[in-house]
Amino acid sequence: LVGGTTLATCATNGAWLSETAWSAPDWFMASSGGYTANYSIAGTAPWQQGINMSANQGSTTQRNIPDVAMVADDILIVADNGQQEISGGSSAAVQLWAAFAALANQQAAASGQPPVGFSNPAIYALGKSASYSAVFNDVTAGNNRINGTAPEFLAVPGYDLCTGWGSPAG
């Protein structure tokens, strides 16, 4: 599952500068997040075992979401026979993550490697490793506040319930 961020760059079409957890409180929308009572970590998400959940209010027994994040704010899209539109939301972030995975598969094919496939075990292994900061932009600011209510979850260092491990670095 993919959470959303608001992306800041150094300039238009510039390098990554920072990201915050996406929240559009006036629109009653924000990054997804939390955990589910329907799925246990042991049964459906064993790759989530061993993550310290004390700072992020996550569950040590139930499936936590999201896994990763991608920009969800002010996304320029071209659709409807070339019409340019601004879109956003975690639904848009999911599509951008899918495009990122397609690029990874394209690179793998060009290198004679198999496609990425189901990536959660690898994502969590990287998140728990010393390579974390080289592969993910850790989103540590923001929350998933909606319409003036208290935020349900805060972005914190490492894994959190607004942006997962963060967005892909690189």
PDB file of C-alpha atoms in Angstrom:
ATOM      1  CA  LEU A   1       0.000   0.000   0.000  1.00  0.00           C
ATOM      2  CA  VAL A   2       1.169   3.521  -0.832  1.00  0.00           C
ATOM      3  CA  GLY A   3       0.911   6.646   1.316  1.00  0.00           C
ATOM      4  CA  GLY A   4       1.075  10.154  -0.051  1.00  0.00           C
ATOM      5  CA  THR A   5       3.530  13.025   0.287  1.00  0.00           C
ATOM      6  CA  THR A   6       3.869  16.666  -0.652  1.00  0.00           C
ATOM      7  CA  LEU A   7       7.135  17.067  -2.551  1.00  0.00           C
ATOM      8  CA  ALA A   8       9.423  20.121  -2.523  1.00  0.00           C
ATOM      9  CA  THR A   9      12.202  20.497  -5.085  1.00  0.00           C
ATOM     10  CA  CYS A  10      15.076  22.953  -5.400  1.00  0.00           C
ATOM     11  CA  ALA A  11      13.410  24.552  -8.438  1.00  0.00           C
ATOM     12  CA  THR A  12      10.928  23.668 -11.163  1.00  0.00           C
ATOM     13  CA  ASN A  13      12.088  20.292 -12.508  1.00  0.00           C
ATOM     14  CA  GLY A  14      14.818  20.465  -9.860  1.00  0.00           C
ATOM     15  CA  ALA A  15      16.348  17.968  -7.483  1.00  0.00           C
ATOM     16  CA  TRP A  16      14.527  16.517  -4.479  1.00  0.00           C
ATOM     17  CA  LEU A  17      14.609  18.868  -1.495  1.00  0.00           C
ATOM     18  CA  SER A  18      12.110  17.463   1.039  1.00  0.00           C
ATOM     19  CA  GLU A  19       8.762  15.739   1.510  1.00  0.00           C
ATOM     20  CA  THR A  20       6.050  15.879   4.132  1.00  0.00           C
ATOM     21  CA  ALA A  21       3.150  13.521   4.762  1.00  0.00           C
ATOM     22  CA  TRP A  22       0.318  14.580   2.458  1.00  0.00           C
ATOM     23  CA  SER A  23      -2.734  16.187   4.012  1.00  0.00           C
ATOM     24  CA  ALA A  24      -5.426  18.257   2.333  1.00  0.00           C
ATOM     25  CA  PRO A  25      -7.632  18.995   5.349  1.00  0.00           C
ATOM     26  CA  ASP A  26     -10.016  21.327   3.514  1.00  0.00           C
ATOM     27  CA  TRP A  27     -10.780  18.492   1.086  1.00  0.00           C
ATOM     28  CA  PHE A  28     -11.173  15.864   3.841  1.00  0.00           C
ATOM     29  CA  MET A  29      -8.249  13.909   2.394  1.00  0.00           C
ATOM     30  CA  ALA A  30      -4.870  12.792   3.690  1.00  0.00           C
ATOM     31  CA  SER A  31      -2.322  10.036   3.364  1.00  0.00           C
ATOM     32  CA  SER A  32      -3.658   6.633   4.249  1.00  0.00           C
ATOM     33  CA  GLY A  33      -2.347   4.968   7.351  1.00  0.00           C
ATOM     34  CA  GLY A  34      -2.912   2.802  10.348  1.00  0.00           C
ATOM     35  CA  TYR A  35      -3.295  -0.905  10.868  1.00  0.00           C
ATOM     36  CA  THR A  36      -5.988  -3.451  10.243  1.00  0.00           C
ATOM     37  CA  ALA A  37      -7.640  -5.794  12.702  1.00  0.00           C
ATOM     38  CA  ASN A  38      -8.370  -8.205   9.833  1.00  0.00           C
ATOM     39  CA  TYR A  39      -4.797  -9.293   9.022  1.00  0.00           C
ATOM     40  CA  SER A  40      -2.023 -10.320  11.359  1.00  0.00           C
ATOM     41  CA  ILE A  41       1.645  -9.649  10.745  1.00  0.00           C
ATOM     42  CA  ALA A  42       2.478 -13.297  11.404  1.00  0.00           C
ATOM     43  CA  GLY A  43      -0.142 -14.541   8.922  1.00  0.00           C
ATOM     44  CA  THR A  44      -0.011 -12.025   6.081  1.00  0.00           C
ATOM     45  CA  ALA A  45       2.943  -9.639   6.539  1.00  0.00           C
ATOM     46  CA  PRO A  46       5.857 -11.452   8.209  1.00  0.00           C
ATOM     47  CA  TRP A  47       8.267  -8.906   6.681  1.00  0.00           C
ATOM     48  CA  GLN A  48       6.868  -6.351   9.202  1.00  0.00           C
ATOM     49  CA  GLN A  49       8.168  -8.335  12.163  1.00  0.00           C
ATOM     50  CA  GLY A  50      10.974  -6.714  14.113  1.00  0.00           C
ATOM     51  CA  ILE A  51      10.083  -3.065  13.423  1.00  0.00           C
ATOM     52  CA  ASN A  52      10.057  -0.844  16.499  1.00  0.00           C
ATOM     53  CA  MET A  53       6.522   0.586  16.609  1.00  0.00           C
ATOM     54  CA  SER A  54       6.868   2.672  19.801  1.00  0.00           C
ATOM     55  CA  ALA A  55       7.354   6.042  18.017  1.00  0.00           C
ATOM     56  CA  ASN A  56       4.738   5.563  15.308  1.00  0.00           C
ATOM     57  CA  GLN A  57       1.773   4.033  17.190  1.00  0.00           C
ATOM     58  CA  GLY A  58       1.890   0.972  14.944  1.00  0.00           C
ATOM     59  CA  SER A  59       0.853  -2.535  15.842  1.00  0.00           C
ATOM     60  CA  THR A  60       3.308  -5.310  16.626  1.00  0.00           C
ATOM     61  CA  THR A  61       0.692  -7.954  15.804  1.00  0.00           C
ATOM     62  CA  GLN A  62      -1.570  -6.533  13.043  1.00  0.00           C
ATOM     63  CA  ARG A  63      -0.740  -5.503   9.450  1.00  0.00           C
ATOM     64  CA  ASN A  64       0.459  -1.864   9.353  1.00  0.00           C
ATOM     65  CA  ILE A  65      -0.072   0.435   6.369  1.00  0.00           C
ATOM     66  CA  PRO A  66       1.224   2.022   4.204  1.00  0.00           C
ATOM     67  CA  ASP A  67       4.421   0.290   3.074  1.00  0.00           C
ATOM     68  CA  VAL A  68       5.932   3.154   1.051  1.00  0.00           C
ATOM     69  CA  ALA A  69       4.974   6.617  -0.204  1.00  0.00           C
ATOM     70  CA  MET A  70       4.994   8.694  -3.344  1.00  0.00           C
ATOM     71  CA  VAL A  71       4.043  12.276  -4.176  1.00  0.00           C
ATOM     72  CA  ALA A  72       0.280  12.848  -3.906  1.00  0.00           C
ATOM     73  CA  ASP A  73      -0.010  16.622  -4.240  1.00  0.00           C
ATOM     74  CA  ASP A  74      -0.185  18.826  -7.361  1.00  0.00           C
ATOM     75  CA  ILE A  75       0.573  16.110  -9.908  1.00  0.00           C
ATOM     76  CA  LEU A  76       0.409  17.276 -13.520  1.00  0.00           C
ATOM     77  CA  ILE A  77      -1.226  14.632 -15.701  1.00  0.00           C
ATOM     78  CA  VAL A  78      -2.065  14.551 -19.377  1.00  0.00           C
ATOM     79  CA  ALA A  79      -5.327  12.747 -20.133  1.00  0.00           C
ATOM     80  CA  ASP A  80      -8.480  13.020 -22.209  1.00  0.00           C
ATOM     81  CA  ASN A  81      -6.798  13.517 -25.598  1.00  0.00           C
ATOM     82  CA  GLY A  82      -3.946  15.672 -24.343  1.00  0.00           C
ATOM     83  CA  GLN A  83      -5.774  17.758 -21.747  1.00  0.00           C
ATOM     84  CA  GLN A  84      -3.482  18.823 -18.908  1.00  0.00           C
ATOM     85  CA  GLU A  85      -4.912  18.522 -15.433  1.00  0.00           C
ATOM     86  CA  ILE A  86      -3.671  18.774 -11.863  1.00  0.00           C
ATOM     87  CA  SER A  87      -4.482  15.719  -9.789  1.00  0.00           C
ATOM     88  CA  GLY A  88      -3.476  14.220  -6.497  1.00  0.00           C
ATOM     89  CA  GLY A  89      -4.273  11.947  -3.627  1.00  0.00           C
ATOM     90  CA  SER A  90      -3.006   8.583  -2.533  1.00  0.00           C
ATOM     91  CA  SER A  91      -4.817   7.057  -5.528  1.00  0.00           C
ATOM     92  CA  ALA A  92      -2.485   9.060  -7.766  1.00  0.00           C
ATOM     93  CA  ALA A  93       0.516   8.118  -5.606  1.00  0.00           C
ATOM     94  CA  VAL A  94      -0.272   4.432  -6.191  1.00  0.00           C
ATOM     95  CA  GLN A  95      -0.121   4.982  -9.954  1.00  0.00           C
ATOM     96  CA  LEU A  96       3.229   6.748  -9.669  1.00  0.00           C
ATOM     97  CA  TRP A  97       4.601   3.873  -7.555  1.00  0.00           C
ATOM     98  CA  ALA A  98       3.389   1.429 -10.245  1.00  0.00           C
ATOM     99  CA  ALA A  99       5.223   3.493 -12.867  1.00  0.00           C
ATOM    100  CA  PHE A 100       8.373   3.392 -10.723  1.00  0.00           C
ATOM    101  CA  ALA A 101       8.070  -0.407 -10.478  1.00  0.00           C
ATOM    102  CA  ALA A 102       7.622  -0.601 -14.259  1.00  0.00           C
ATOM    103  CA  LEU A 103      10.868   1.349 -14.716  1.00  0.00           C
ATOM    104  CA  ALA A 104      12.616  -1.045 -12.309  1.00  0.00           C
ATOM    105  CA  ASN A 105      11.296  -3.995 -14.331  1.00  0.00           C
ATOM    106  CA  GLN A 106      12.451  -2.363 -17.560  1.00  0.00           C
ATOM    107  CA  GLN A 107      15.946  -1.908 -16.117  1.00  0.00           C
ATOM    108  CA  ALA A 108      15.963  -5.492 -14.850  1.00  0.00           C
ATOM    109  CA  ALA A 109      14.987  -6.806 -18.296  1.00  0.00           C
ATOM    110  CA  ALA A 110      17.708  -4.716 -19.954  1.00  0.00           C
ATOM    111  CA  SER A 111      20.226  -6.255 -17.522  1.00  0.00           C
ATOM    112  CA  GLY A 112      19.001  -9.808 -18.078  1.00  0.00           C
ATOM    113  CA  GLN A 113      17.450  -9.993 -14.597  1.00  0.00           C
ATOM    114  CA  PRO A 114      13.961 -11.188 -13.617  1.00  0.00           C
ATOM    115  CA  PRO A 115      11.190  -8.647 -12.929  1.00  0.00           C
ATOM    116  CA  VAL A 116      10.746  -7.212  -9.456  1.00  0.00           C
ATOM    117  CA  GLY A 117       7.553  -9.143  -8.675  1.00  0.00           C
ATOM    118  CA  PHE A 118       6.108  -8.977  -5.146  1.00  0.00           C
ATOM    119  CA  SER A 119       8.408  -6.412  -3.548  1.00  0.00           C
ATOM    120  CA  ASN A 120       7.264  -6.070   0.083  1.00  0.00           C
ATOM    121  CA  PRO A 121       9.800  -8.519   1.572  1.00  0.00           C
ATOM    122  CA  ALA A 122      12.620  -6.703  -0.261  1.00  0.00           C
ATOM    123  CA  ILE A 123      11.270  -3.240   0.654  1.00  0.00           C
ATOM    124  CA  TYR A 124      11.180  -4.124   4.350  1.00  0.00           C
ATOM    125  CA  ALA A 125      14.597  -5.806   4.247  1.00  0.00           C
ATOM    126  CA  LEU A 126      16.030  -2.582   2.770  1.00  0.00           C
ATOM    127  CA  GLY A 127      14.120  -0.452   5.285  1.00  0.00           C
ATOM    128  CA  LYS A 128      15.596  -2.419   8.179  1.00  0.00           C
ATOM    129  CA  SER A 129      19.126  -2.363   6.725  1.00  0.00           C
ATOM    130  CA  ALA A 130      22.062   0.028   6.821  1.00  0.00           C
ATOM    131  CA  SER A 131      21.169   0.890   3.178  1.00  0.00           C
ATOM    132  CA  TYR A 132      17.868   2.522   4.222  1.00  0.00           C
ATOM    133  CA  SER A 133      18.915   6.153   3.654  1.00  0.00           C
ATOM    134  CA  ALA A 134      20.425   5.291   0.274  1.00  0.00           C
ATOM    135  CA  VAL A 135      17.197   3.798  -1.104  1.00  0.00           C
ATOM    136  CA  PHE A 136      14.413   5.747   0.645  1.00  0.00           C
ATOM    137  CA  ASN A 137      13.694   9.409   1.357  1.00  0.00           C
ATOM    138  CA  ASP A 138      12.658   9.180   5.004  1.00  0.00           C
ATOM    139  CA  VAL A 139       9.632  11.452   5.445  1.00  0.00           C
ATOM    140  CA  THR A 140       9.740  12.771   9.014  1.00  0.00           C
ATOM    141  CA  ALA A 141       7.395  15.773   8.847  1.00  0.00           C
ATOM    142  CA  GLY A 142       3.642  16.077   8.544  1.00  0.00           C
ATOM    143  CA  ASN A 143       0.653  13.982   9.503  1.00  0.00           C
ATOM    144  CA  ASN A 144      -2.629  12.708   8.152  1.00  0.00           C
ATOM    145  CA  ARG A 145      -4.881  15.384   9.686  1.00  0.00           C
ATOM    146  CA  ILE A 146      -8.302  15.827   8.068  1.00  0.00           C
ATOM    147  CA  ASN A 147     -10.453  18.967   8.414  1.00  0.00           C
ATOM    148  CA  GLY A 148      -9.056  20.362  11.643  1.00  0.00           C
ATOM    149  CA  THR A 149      -9.251  17.106  13.578  1.00  0.00           C
ATOM    150  CA  ALA A 150      -6.254  15.879  15.525  1.00  0.00           C
ATOM    151  CA  PRO A 151      -3.853  13.958  13.300  1.00  0.00           C
ATOM    152  CA  GLU A 152      -4.356  10.233  13.478  1.00  0.00           C
ATOM    153  CA  PHE A 153      -0.672   9.501  12.856  1.00  0.00           C
ATOM    154  CA  LEU A 154       2.534  11.538  12.558  1.00  0.00           C
ATOM    155  CA  ALA A 155       5.413  11.059  10.168  1.00  0.00           C
ATOM    156  CA  VAL A 156       8.411   9.962  12.261  1.00  0.00           C
ATOM    157  CA  PRO A 157      11.965   8.807  11.485  1.00  0.00           C
ATOM    158  CA  GLY A 158      12.035   5.335   9.966  1.00  0.00           C
ATOM    159  CA  TYR A 159       8.818   3.456   9.299  1.00  0.00           C
ATOM    160  CA  ASP A 160       5.585   5.355  10.056  1.00  0.00           C
ATOM    161  CA  LEU A 161       1.852   5.073   9.492  1.00  0.00           C
ATOM    162  CA  CYS A 162       1.605   8.044   7.087  1.00  0.00           C
ATOM    163  CA  THR A 163       4.409   7.317   4.627  1.00  0.00           C
ATOM    164  CA  GLY A 164       5.671   3.801   5.414  1.00  0.00           C
ATOM    165  CA  TRP A 165       9.416   3.684   4.734  1.00  0.00           C
ATOM    166  CA  GLY A 166       9.143   6.868   2.603  1.00  0.00           C
ATOM    167  CA  SER A 167       9.555   7.537  -1.099  1.00  0.00           C
ATOM    168  CA  PRO A 168      12.210   6.022  -3.372  1.00  0.00           C
ATOM    169  CA  ALA A 169      15.528   7.893  -3.373  1.00  0.00           C
ATOM    170  CA  GLY A 170      17.455   8.321  -6.544  1.00  0.00           C
TER     171      GLY A 170
END
